[in-house]
Coordinates of C-alpha atoms in Angstrom, one line a residue:
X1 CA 103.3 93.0 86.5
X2 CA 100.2 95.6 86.9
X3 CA 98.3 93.6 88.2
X4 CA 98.4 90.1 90.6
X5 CA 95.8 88.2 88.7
X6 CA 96.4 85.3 86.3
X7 CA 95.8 86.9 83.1
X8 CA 98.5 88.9 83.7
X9 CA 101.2 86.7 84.3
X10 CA 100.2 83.9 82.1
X11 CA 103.7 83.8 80.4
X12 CA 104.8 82.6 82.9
X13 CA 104.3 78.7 82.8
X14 CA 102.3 77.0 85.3
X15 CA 101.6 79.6 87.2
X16 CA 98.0 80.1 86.9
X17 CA 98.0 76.3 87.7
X18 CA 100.3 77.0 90.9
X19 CA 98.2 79.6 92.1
X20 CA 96.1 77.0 94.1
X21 CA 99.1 75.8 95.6
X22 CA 100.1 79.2 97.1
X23 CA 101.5 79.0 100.5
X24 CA 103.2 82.3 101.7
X25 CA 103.7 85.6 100.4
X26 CA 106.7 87.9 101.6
X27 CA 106.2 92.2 101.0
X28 CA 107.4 94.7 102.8
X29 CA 104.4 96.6 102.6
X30 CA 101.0 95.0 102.6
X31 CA 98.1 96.5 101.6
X32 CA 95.3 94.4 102.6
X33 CA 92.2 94.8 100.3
X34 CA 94.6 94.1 97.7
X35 CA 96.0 91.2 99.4
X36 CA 92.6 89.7 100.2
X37 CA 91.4 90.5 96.4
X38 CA 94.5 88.2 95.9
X39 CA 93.1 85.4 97.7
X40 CA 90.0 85.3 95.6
X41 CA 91.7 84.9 92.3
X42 CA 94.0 82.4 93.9
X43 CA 91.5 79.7 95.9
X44 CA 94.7 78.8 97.6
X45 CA 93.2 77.0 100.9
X46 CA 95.6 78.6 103.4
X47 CA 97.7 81.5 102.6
X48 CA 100.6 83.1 104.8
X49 CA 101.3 86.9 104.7
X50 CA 105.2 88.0 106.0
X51 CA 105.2 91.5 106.1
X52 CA 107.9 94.1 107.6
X53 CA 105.9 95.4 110.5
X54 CA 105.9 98.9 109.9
X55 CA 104.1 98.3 106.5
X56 CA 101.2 96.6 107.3
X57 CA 98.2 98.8 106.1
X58 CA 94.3 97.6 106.1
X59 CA 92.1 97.5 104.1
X60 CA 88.6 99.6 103.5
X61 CA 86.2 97.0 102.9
X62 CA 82.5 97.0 104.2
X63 CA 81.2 94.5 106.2
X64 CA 79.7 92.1 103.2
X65 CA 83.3 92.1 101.6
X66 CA 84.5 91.2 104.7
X67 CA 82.6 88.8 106.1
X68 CA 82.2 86.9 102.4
X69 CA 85.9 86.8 102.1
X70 CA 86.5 85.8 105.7
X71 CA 84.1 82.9 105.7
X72 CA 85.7 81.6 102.7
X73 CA 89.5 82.1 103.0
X74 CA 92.0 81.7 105.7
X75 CA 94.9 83.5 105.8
X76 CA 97.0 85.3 108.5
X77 CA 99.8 87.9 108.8
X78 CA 103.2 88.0 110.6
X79 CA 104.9 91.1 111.1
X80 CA 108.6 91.0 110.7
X81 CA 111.3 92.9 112.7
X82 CA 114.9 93.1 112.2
X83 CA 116.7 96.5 114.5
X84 CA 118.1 99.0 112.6
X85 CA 116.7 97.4 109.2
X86 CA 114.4 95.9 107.7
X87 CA 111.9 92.8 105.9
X88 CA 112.7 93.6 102.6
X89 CA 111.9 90.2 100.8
X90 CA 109.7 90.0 97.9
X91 CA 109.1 86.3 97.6
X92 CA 105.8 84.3 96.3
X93 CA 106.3 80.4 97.5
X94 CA 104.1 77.7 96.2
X95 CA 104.2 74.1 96.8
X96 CA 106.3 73.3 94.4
X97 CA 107.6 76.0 93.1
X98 CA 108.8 80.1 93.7
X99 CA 108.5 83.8 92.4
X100 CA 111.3 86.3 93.1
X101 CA 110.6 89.5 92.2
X102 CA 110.7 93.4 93.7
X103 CA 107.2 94.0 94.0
X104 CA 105.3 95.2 97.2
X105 CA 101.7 93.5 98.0
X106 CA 99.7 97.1 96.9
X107 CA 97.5 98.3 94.6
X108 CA 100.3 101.7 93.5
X109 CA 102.7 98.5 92.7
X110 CA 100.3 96.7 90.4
X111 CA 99.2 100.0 89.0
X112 CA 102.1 102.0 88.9
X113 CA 105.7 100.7 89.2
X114 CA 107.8 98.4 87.0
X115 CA 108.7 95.8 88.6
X116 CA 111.3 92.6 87.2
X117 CA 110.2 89.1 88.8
X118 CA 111.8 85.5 87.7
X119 CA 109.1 82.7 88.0
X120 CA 111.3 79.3 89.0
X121 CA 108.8 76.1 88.6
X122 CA 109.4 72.7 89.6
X123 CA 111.6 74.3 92.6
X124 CA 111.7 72.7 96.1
X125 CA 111.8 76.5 98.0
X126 CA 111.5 75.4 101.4
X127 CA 115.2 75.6 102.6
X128 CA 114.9 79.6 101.4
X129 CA 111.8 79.9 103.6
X130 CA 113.3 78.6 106.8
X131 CA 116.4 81.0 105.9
X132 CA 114.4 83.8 105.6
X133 CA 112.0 82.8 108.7
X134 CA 114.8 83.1 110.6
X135 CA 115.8 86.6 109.7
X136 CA 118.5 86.7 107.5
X137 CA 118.8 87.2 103.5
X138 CA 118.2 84.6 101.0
X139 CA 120.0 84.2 97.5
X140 CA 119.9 81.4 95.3
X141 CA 122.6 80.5 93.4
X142 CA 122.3 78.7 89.6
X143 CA 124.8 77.7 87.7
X144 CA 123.0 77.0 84.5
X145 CA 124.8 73.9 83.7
X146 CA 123.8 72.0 86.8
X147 CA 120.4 70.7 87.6
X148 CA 119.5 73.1 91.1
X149 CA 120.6 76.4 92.8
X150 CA 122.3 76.3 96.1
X151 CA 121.5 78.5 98.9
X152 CA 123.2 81.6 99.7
X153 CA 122.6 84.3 102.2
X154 CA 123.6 87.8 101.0
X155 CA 123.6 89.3 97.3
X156 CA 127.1 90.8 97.3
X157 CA 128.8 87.8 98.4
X158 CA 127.1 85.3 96.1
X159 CA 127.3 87.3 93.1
X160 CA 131.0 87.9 94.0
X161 CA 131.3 84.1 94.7
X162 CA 129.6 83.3 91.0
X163 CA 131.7 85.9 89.2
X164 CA 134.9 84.5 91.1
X165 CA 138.3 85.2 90.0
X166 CA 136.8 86.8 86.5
X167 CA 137.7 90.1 85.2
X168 CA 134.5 92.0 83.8
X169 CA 134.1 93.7 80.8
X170 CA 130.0 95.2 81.1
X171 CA 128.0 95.7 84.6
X172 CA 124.6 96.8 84.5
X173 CA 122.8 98.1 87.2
X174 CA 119.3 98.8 87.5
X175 CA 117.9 100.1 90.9
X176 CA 115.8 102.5 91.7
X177 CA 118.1 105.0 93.4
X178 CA 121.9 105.8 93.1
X179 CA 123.9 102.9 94.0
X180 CA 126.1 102.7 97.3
X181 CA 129.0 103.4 96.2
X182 CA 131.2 101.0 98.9
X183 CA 129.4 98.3 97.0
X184 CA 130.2 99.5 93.5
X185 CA 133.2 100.0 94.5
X186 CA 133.5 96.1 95.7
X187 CA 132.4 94.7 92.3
X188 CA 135.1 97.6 90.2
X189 CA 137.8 96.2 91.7
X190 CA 137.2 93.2 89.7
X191 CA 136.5 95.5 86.7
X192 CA 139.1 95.5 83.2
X193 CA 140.5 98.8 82.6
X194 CA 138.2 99.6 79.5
X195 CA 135.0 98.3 81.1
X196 CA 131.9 99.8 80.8
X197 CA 129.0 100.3 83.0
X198 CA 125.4 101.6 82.5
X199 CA 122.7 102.6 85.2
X200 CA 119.2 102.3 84.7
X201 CA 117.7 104.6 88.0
X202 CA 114.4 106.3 89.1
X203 CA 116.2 109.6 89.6
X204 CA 117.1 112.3 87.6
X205 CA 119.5 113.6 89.5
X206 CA 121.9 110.7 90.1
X207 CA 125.5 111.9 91.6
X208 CA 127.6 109.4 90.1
X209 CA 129.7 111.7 87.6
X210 CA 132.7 111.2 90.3
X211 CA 133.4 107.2 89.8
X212 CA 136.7 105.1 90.7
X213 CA 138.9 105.6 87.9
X214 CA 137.2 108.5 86.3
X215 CA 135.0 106.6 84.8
X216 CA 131.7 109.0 82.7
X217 CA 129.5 105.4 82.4
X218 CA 125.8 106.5 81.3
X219 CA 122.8 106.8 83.4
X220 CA 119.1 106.1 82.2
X221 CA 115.8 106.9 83.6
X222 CA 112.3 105.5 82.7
X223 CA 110.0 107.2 80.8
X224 CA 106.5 104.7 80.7
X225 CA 104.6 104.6 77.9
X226 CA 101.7 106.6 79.8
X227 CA 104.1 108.6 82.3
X228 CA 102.6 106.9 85.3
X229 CA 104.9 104.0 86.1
X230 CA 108.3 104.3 88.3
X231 CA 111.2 101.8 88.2
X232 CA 111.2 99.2 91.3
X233 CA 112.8 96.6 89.6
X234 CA 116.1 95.7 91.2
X235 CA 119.0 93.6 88.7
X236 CA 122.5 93.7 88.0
X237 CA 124.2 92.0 85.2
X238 CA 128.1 91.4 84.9
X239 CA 130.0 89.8 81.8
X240 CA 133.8 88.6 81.5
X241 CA 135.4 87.0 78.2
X242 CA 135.0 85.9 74.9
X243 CA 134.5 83.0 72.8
X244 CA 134.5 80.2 74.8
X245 CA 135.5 81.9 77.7
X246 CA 132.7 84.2 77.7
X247 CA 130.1 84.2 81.1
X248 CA 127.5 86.2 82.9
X249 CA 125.6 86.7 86.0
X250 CA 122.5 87.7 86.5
X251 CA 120.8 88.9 89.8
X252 CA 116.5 89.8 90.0
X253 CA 115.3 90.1 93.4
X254 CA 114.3 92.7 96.1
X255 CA 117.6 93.9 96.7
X256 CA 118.1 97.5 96.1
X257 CA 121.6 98.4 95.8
X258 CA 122.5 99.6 99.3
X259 CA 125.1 98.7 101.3
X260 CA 121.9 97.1 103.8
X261 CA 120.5 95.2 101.0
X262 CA 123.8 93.7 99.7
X263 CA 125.6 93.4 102.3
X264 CA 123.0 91.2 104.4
X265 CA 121.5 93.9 107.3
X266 CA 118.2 93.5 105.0
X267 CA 115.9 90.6 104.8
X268 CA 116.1 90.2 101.3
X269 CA 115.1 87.2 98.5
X270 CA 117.2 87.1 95.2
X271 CA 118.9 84.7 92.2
X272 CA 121.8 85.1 91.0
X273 CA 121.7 82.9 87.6
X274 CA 125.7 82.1 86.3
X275 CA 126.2 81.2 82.7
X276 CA 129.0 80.1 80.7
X277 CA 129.5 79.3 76.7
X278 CA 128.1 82.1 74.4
X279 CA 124.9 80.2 74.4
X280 CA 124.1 80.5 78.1
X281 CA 125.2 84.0 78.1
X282 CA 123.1 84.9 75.4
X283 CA 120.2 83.7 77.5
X284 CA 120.9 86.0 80.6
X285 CA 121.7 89.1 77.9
X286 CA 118.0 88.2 76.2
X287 CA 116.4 88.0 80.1
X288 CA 118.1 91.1 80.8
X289 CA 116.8 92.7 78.0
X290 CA 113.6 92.0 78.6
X291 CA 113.6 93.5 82.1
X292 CA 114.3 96.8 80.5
X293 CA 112.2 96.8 77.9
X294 CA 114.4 96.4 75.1
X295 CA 113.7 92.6 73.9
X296 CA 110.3 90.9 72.7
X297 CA 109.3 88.0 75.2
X298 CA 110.6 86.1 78.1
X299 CA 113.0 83.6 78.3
X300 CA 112.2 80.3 76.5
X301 CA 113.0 78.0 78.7
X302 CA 111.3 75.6 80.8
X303 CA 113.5 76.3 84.5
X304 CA 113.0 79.9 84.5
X305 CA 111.5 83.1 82.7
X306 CA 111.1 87.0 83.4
X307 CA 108.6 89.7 82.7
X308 CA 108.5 93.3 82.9
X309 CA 106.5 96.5 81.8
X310 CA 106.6 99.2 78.7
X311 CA 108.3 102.0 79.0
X312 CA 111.4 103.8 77.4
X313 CA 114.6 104.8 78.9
X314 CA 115.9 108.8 78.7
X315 CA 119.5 109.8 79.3
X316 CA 119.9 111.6 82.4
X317 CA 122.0 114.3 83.3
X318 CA 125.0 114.0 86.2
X319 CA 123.6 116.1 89.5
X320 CA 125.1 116.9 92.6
X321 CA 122.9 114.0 94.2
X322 CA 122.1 113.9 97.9
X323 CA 125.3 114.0 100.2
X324 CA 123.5 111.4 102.6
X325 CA 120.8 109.4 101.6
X326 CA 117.8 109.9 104.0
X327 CA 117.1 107.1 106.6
X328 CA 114.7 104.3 105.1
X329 CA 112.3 104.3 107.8
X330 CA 112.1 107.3 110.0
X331 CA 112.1 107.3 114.2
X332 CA 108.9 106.6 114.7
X333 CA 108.6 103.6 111.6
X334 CA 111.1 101.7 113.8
X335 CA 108.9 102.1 117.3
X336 CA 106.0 100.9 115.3
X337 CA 107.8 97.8 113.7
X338 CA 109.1 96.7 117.1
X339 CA 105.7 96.9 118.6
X340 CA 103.6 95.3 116.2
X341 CA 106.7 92.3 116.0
X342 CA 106.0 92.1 120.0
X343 CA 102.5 91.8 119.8
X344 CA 101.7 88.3 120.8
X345 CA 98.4 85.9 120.2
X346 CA 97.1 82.6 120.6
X347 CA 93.9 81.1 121.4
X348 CA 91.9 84.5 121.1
X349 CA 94.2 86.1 123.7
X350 CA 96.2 89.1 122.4
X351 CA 99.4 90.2 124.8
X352 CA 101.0 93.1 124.1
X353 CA 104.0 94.8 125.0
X354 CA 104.8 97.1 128.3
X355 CA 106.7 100.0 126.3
X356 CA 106.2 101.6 122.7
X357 CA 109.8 102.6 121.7
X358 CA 111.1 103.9 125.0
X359 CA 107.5 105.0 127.2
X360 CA 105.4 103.3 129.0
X361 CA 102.6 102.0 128.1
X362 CA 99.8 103.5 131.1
X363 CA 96.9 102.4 129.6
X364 CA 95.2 100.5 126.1
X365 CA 91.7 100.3 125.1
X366 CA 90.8 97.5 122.0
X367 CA 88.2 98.4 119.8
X368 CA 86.4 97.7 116.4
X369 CA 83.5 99.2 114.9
X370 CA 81.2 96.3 115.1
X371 CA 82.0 95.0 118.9
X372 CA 82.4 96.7 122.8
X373 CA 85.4 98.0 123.7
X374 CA 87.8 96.2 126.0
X375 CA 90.1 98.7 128.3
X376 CA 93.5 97.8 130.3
X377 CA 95.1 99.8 132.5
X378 CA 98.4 99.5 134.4
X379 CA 97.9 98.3 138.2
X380 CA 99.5 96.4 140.3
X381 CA 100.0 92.6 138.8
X382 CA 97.9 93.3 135.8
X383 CA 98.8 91.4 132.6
X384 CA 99.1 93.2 129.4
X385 CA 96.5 90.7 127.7
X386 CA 92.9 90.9 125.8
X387 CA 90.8 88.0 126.0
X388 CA 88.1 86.4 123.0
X389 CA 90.0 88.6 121.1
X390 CA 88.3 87.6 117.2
X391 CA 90.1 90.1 114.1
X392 CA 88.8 92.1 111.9
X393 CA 89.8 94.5 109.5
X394 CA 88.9 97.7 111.4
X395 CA 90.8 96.0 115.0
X396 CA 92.7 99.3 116.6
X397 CA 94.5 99.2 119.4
X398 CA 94.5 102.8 121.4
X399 CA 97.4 102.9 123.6
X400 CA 98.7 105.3 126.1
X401 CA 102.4 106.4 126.5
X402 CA 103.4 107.9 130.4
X403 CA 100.0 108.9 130.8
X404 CA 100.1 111.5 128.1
X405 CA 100.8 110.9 124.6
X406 CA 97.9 108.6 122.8
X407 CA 98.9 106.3 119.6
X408 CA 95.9 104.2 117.6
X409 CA 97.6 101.0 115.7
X410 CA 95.6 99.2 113.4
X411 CA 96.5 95.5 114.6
X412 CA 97.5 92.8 112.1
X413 CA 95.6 89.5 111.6
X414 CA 97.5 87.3 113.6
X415 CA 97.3 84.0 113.5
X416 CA 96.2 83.8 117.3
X417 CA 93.1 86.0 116.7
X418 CA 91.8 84.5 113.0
X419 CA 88.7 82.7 113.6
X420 CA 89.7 78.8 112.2
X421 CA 93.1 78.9 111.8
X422 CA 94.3 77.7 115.1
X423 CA 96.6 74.2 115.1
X424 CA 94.0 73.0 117.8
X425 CA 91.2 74.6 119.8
X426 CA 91.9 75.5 123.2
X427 CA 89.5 75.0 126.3
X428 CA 88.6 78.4 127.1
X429 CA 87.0 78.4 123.2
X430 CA 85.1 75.7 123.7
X431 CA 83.9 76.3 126.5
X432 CA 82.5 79.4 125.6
X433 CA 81.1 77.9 122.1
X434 CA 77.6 77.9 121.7
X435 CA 76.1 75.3 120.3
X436 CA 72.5 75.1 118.2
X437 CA 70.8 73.5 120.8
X438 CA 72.0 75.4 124.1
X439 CA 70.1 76.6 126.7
X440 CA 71.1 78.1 130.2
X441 CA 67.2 76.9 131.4
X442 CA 69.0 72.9 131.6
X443 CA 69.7 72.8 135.2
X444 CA 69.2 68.5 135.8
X445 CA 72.0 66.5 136.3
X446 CA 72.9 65.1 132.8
X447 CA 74.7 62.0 132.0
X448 CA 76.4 62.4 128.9
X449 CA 76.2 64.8 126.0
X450 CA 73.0 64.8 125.4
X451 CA 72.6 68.1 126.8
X452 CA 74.7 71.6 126.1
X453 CA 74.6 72.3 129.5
X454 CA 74.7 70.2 132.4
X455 CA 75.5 69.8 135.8
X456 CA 78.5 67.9 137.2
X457 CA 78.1 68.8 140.9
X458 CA 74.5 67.6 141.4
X459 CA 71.4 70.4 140.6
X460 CA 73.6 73.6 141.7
X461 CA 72.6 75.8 138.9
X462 CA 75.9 77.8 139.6
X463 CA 77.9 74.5 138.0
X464 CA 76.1 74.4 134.3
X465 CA 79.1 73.0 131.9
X466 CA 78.6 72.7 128.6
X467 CA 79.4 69.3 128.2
X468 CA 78.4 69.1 124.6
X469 CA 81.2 71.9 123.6
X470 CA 84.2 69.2 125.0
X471 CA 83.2 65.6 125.0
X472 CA 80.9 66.2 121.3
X473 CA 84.3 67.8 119.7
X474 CA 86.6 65.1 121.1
X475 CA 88.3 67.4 123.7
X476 CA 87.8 65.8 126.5
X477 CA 91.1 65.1 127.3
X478 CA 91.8 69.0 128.0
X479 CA 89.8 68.5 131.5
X480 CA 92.2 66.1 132.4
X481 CA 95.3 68.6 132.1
X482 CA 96.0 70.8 134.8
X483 CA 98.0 73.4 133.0
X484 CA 94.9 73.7 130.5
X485 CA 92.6 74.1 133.2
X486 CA 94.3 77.2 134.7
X487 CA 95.6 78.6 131.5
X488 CA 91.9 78.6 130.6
X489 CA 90.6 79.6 134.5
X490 CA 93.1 82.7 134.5
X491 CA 91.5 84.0 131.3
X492 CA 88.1 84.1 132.6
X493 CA 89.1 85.8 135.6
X494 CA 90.5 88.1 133.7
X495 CA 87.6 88.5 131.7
X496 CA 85.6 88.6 135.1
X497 CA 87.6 91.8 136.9
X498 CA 87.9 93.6 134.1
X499 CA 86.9 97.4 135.3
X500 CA 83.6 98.6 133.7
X501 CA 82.8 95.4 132.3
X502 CA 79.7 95.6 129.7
X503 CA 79.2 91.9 129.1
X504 CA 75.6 91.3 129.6
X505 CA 74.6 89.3 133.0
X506 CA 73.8 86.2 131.2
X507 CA 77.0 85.8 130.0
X508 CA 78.8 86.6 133.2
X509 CA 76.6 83.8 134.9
X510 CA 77.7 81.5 132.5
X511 CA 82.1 82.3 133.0
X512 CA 81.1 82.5 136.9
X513 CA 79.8 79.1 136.2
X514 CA 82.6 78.0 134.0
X515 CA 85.0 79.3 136.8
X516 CA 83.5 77.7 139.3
X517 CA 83.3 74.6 138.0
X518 CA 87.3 74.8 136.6
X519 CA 88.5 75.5 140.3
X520 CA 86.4 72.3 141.4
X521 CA 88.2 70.1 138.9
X522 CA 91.4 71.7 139.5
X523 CA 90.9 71.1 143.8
X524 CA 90.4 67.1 142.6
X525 CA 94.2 67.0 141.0
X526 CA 95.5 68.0 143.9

């Protein structure tokens, strides 16, 4: 697709329709603008971002885009980690349905790369999400003669599993690099003597003239119709028989064909569709054909259909290749994914961790054009914690490492820090939530919440609560749990001894009243 709006995918049945019903998006990278932009055409109500978190990349919007698409929208990142690999999955799940495909969440994708997707309606996706929440591949598996996929976990194993005792006669491979060859090797050994095999790859020079058996199978690379787009698009198809004992296999997902991807290390998102009868195997060869560009339309039927760009393909020439293939992410990726994956928030409070990769972390400062700047530094039974943390796009987070080295990471909208997305408000936010009518000049004993402000212990004016802020919102019941009132008393304390603190002195009366007035109801549950 070039491009994540519905006019562009409208072959794809029901899916402008679904749109609305869009629940969670999986990329490895995420480029924000781009995703937010995604969120306008959608109208989904809530939308859930999983992103590898290295790749997370924000956007350049001013401050009316912003603020128009954050008062309308709610959405919220999490960053995935996996050591030593990576969140690979490309995966669009709606209420009632899914799209697997191989495309990032970024403008070069829709702009730039060819991507293959398979748009799967009518499909209950939620065992694949909690497969893939908790870290390890997803791959469904549909036999075209039954009703439903199964679940699998890695791609090797479940197209092996599908193929099953079956010789095959024609593999195709399209990925954007070389294959690994461990994993070709895997699938040749189920290979007749005169199969064949092409390679559709992004490279030019491929290394793949030395193959088990001495096999010289051709290698194509894409040519787009206006030179500017690069093959992303990950499939492999396999065929075995004839007549009636004729079958195929199908794969489109995120998987590149590494031994990480295959194999399971990745977090990757992939069907593997299995047809038998010359009918059914005519329908993978026509999906197939599509995805590169050599068919008219997508698939006809109702369960399932694929799209792709133009382009042409070129024979390639047989090059030495790289000896190793360089390391996906480099050092310094992998410190970043851990970090941002340790990064913790809730109720406006963002925690983060004591080391970045294997230093210390002496000192952080969180800032954002548009707001003061909050500083921590390490001393003696300091917590690594912000509090009334509230995201926005331009959110850094200046850190420290053994007092000399300084790194600036642009932090993610979590979930914990997106204004109106939390599962239920916590006390410390409403009792700092100013309502229409408050006032700090209310110093009279109230009896209800008529007031924003009253006084509990008699006309102290150190003891204003803001009554209005718990008992008018129905949280009165936090006051009456202990853990809530300390959780919410240690935060302003916090907030209180922070060094060079810039909040302005009406402000600091009112959390030394708050305080105050928290440590009196806490002394009463004793």
């Amino acid at each position: 697709m070039r491009t994540y709006n519905p006019a562009a995918i409208a072959s794809f049945k029901g899916l402008q329709k679904s749109l609305k019903q869009l629940l969670e998006v999986h990329s490895y990278t995420l480029d924000l603008g781009f995703a937010l932009g995604l969120l306008k055409r959608s109208k989904a109500k809530t939308v859930g971002f999983h992103v590898d978190a290295a790749g997370y990349h924000p956007s350049e919007l001013s401050a009316e885009e912003w603020h128009e698409i954050a008062g309308s929208y709610k959405f919220h990142l999490t960053p995935r980690y996996k050591k030593g690999d990576v969140f690979h999955s490309k995966a669009w799940f709606f209420k009632k349905a899914l799209l697997l495909g191989s495309a990032n969440i970024s403008v070069r994708e829709a702009r730039e790369n060819l991507n293959f997707w398979c748009w799967l309606p009518g499909l209950d996706a939620a065992p694949m999400r909690k497969l893939l929440h908790g870290n390890g591949p997803a791959t469904l598996l549909w036999d075209l003669q039954t009703t439903s996929p199964k679940l699998r976990a890695a791609p090797i194993a479940t197209i092996k599993e599908a193929i099953g005792q079956n010789k095959i006669r024609s593999l195709v491979i399209a990925t954007p690099q070389p294959p690994n060859k461990t994993i070709l090797k895997k699938l040749l050994s189920n290979t007749t003597k005169d199969g064949a095999c092409v390679f559709f790859l992004n490279v030019e020079s491929h290394a793949l003239s030395k193959l088990p058996g001495n096999h010289k199978w051709p290698v194509y690379n894409l040519i787009s119709q206006d030179r500017s787009v690069g093959l992303h698009g990950k499939a492999l198809y396999a065929e075995w028989g004839t007549g009636a004992k004729q079958g195929a296999v199908l794969y489109i997902g995120s998987a590149n064909f590494t031994q990480a991807a295959y194999c399971g290390d990745n977090i990757e998102a992939g069907i593997v569709f299995k047809g038998e009868g010359p009918a059914m195997v005519k329908d993978l060869q026509d999906a197939l054909l599509v995805l590169l560009g050599r068919a008219g339309n997508h698939s006809g039927k109702e369960t399932w259909a694929t799209e792709r760009f133009w382009g042409r393909w070129v024979k390639a020439e047989a090059g030495t290749g790289e000896t190793a293939p360089p390391p996906f992410r480099a050092e310094e990726d992998l410190d970043l994914a851990e970090f941002i994956d340790s990064l913790r928030a809730k109720h406006n409070h963002l925690a983060f961790p004591a080391k970045y990769g294997s230093k210390l972390i002496t000192r952080a400062e969180l800032s954002a054009s548009d707001r003061k700047i909050n500083i921590w530094s390490a001393r003696k039974g300091s917590r690594r914690r912000f509090s009334g943390v509230v995201w926005c796009p331009d959110l850094t987070l200046t850190i420290t490492l053994n007092h000399r080295t300084e790194r600036t990471i642009n932090i993610p909208p979590l979930a914990g820090i997106m204004e109106g997305i939390q599962e239920h408000a916590g006390l410390l936010e409403l009792l700092l939530t100013q309502t229409a009518n408050s006032s700090d000049k209310s110093t009279t004993k109230g009896e209800g919440p008529g007031r924003d402000f009253i006084s509990i212990y008699g006309n102290d004016p150190r003891v204003l609560f803001p009554w209005d802020a718990i008992a008018g919102n129905g949280y009165s019941h936090l006051l009456r749990d202990k853990h809530e009132l300390k959780r919410a008393l240690k935060s302003i304390d916090e907030k209180l001894h922070e060094p060079d603190n810039a909040e302005e002195p009406h402000r600091l009366r009112k959390l030394e009243n708050i305080a105050f007035t928290l440590k009196c109801l806490l002394n009463l549950k004793k």
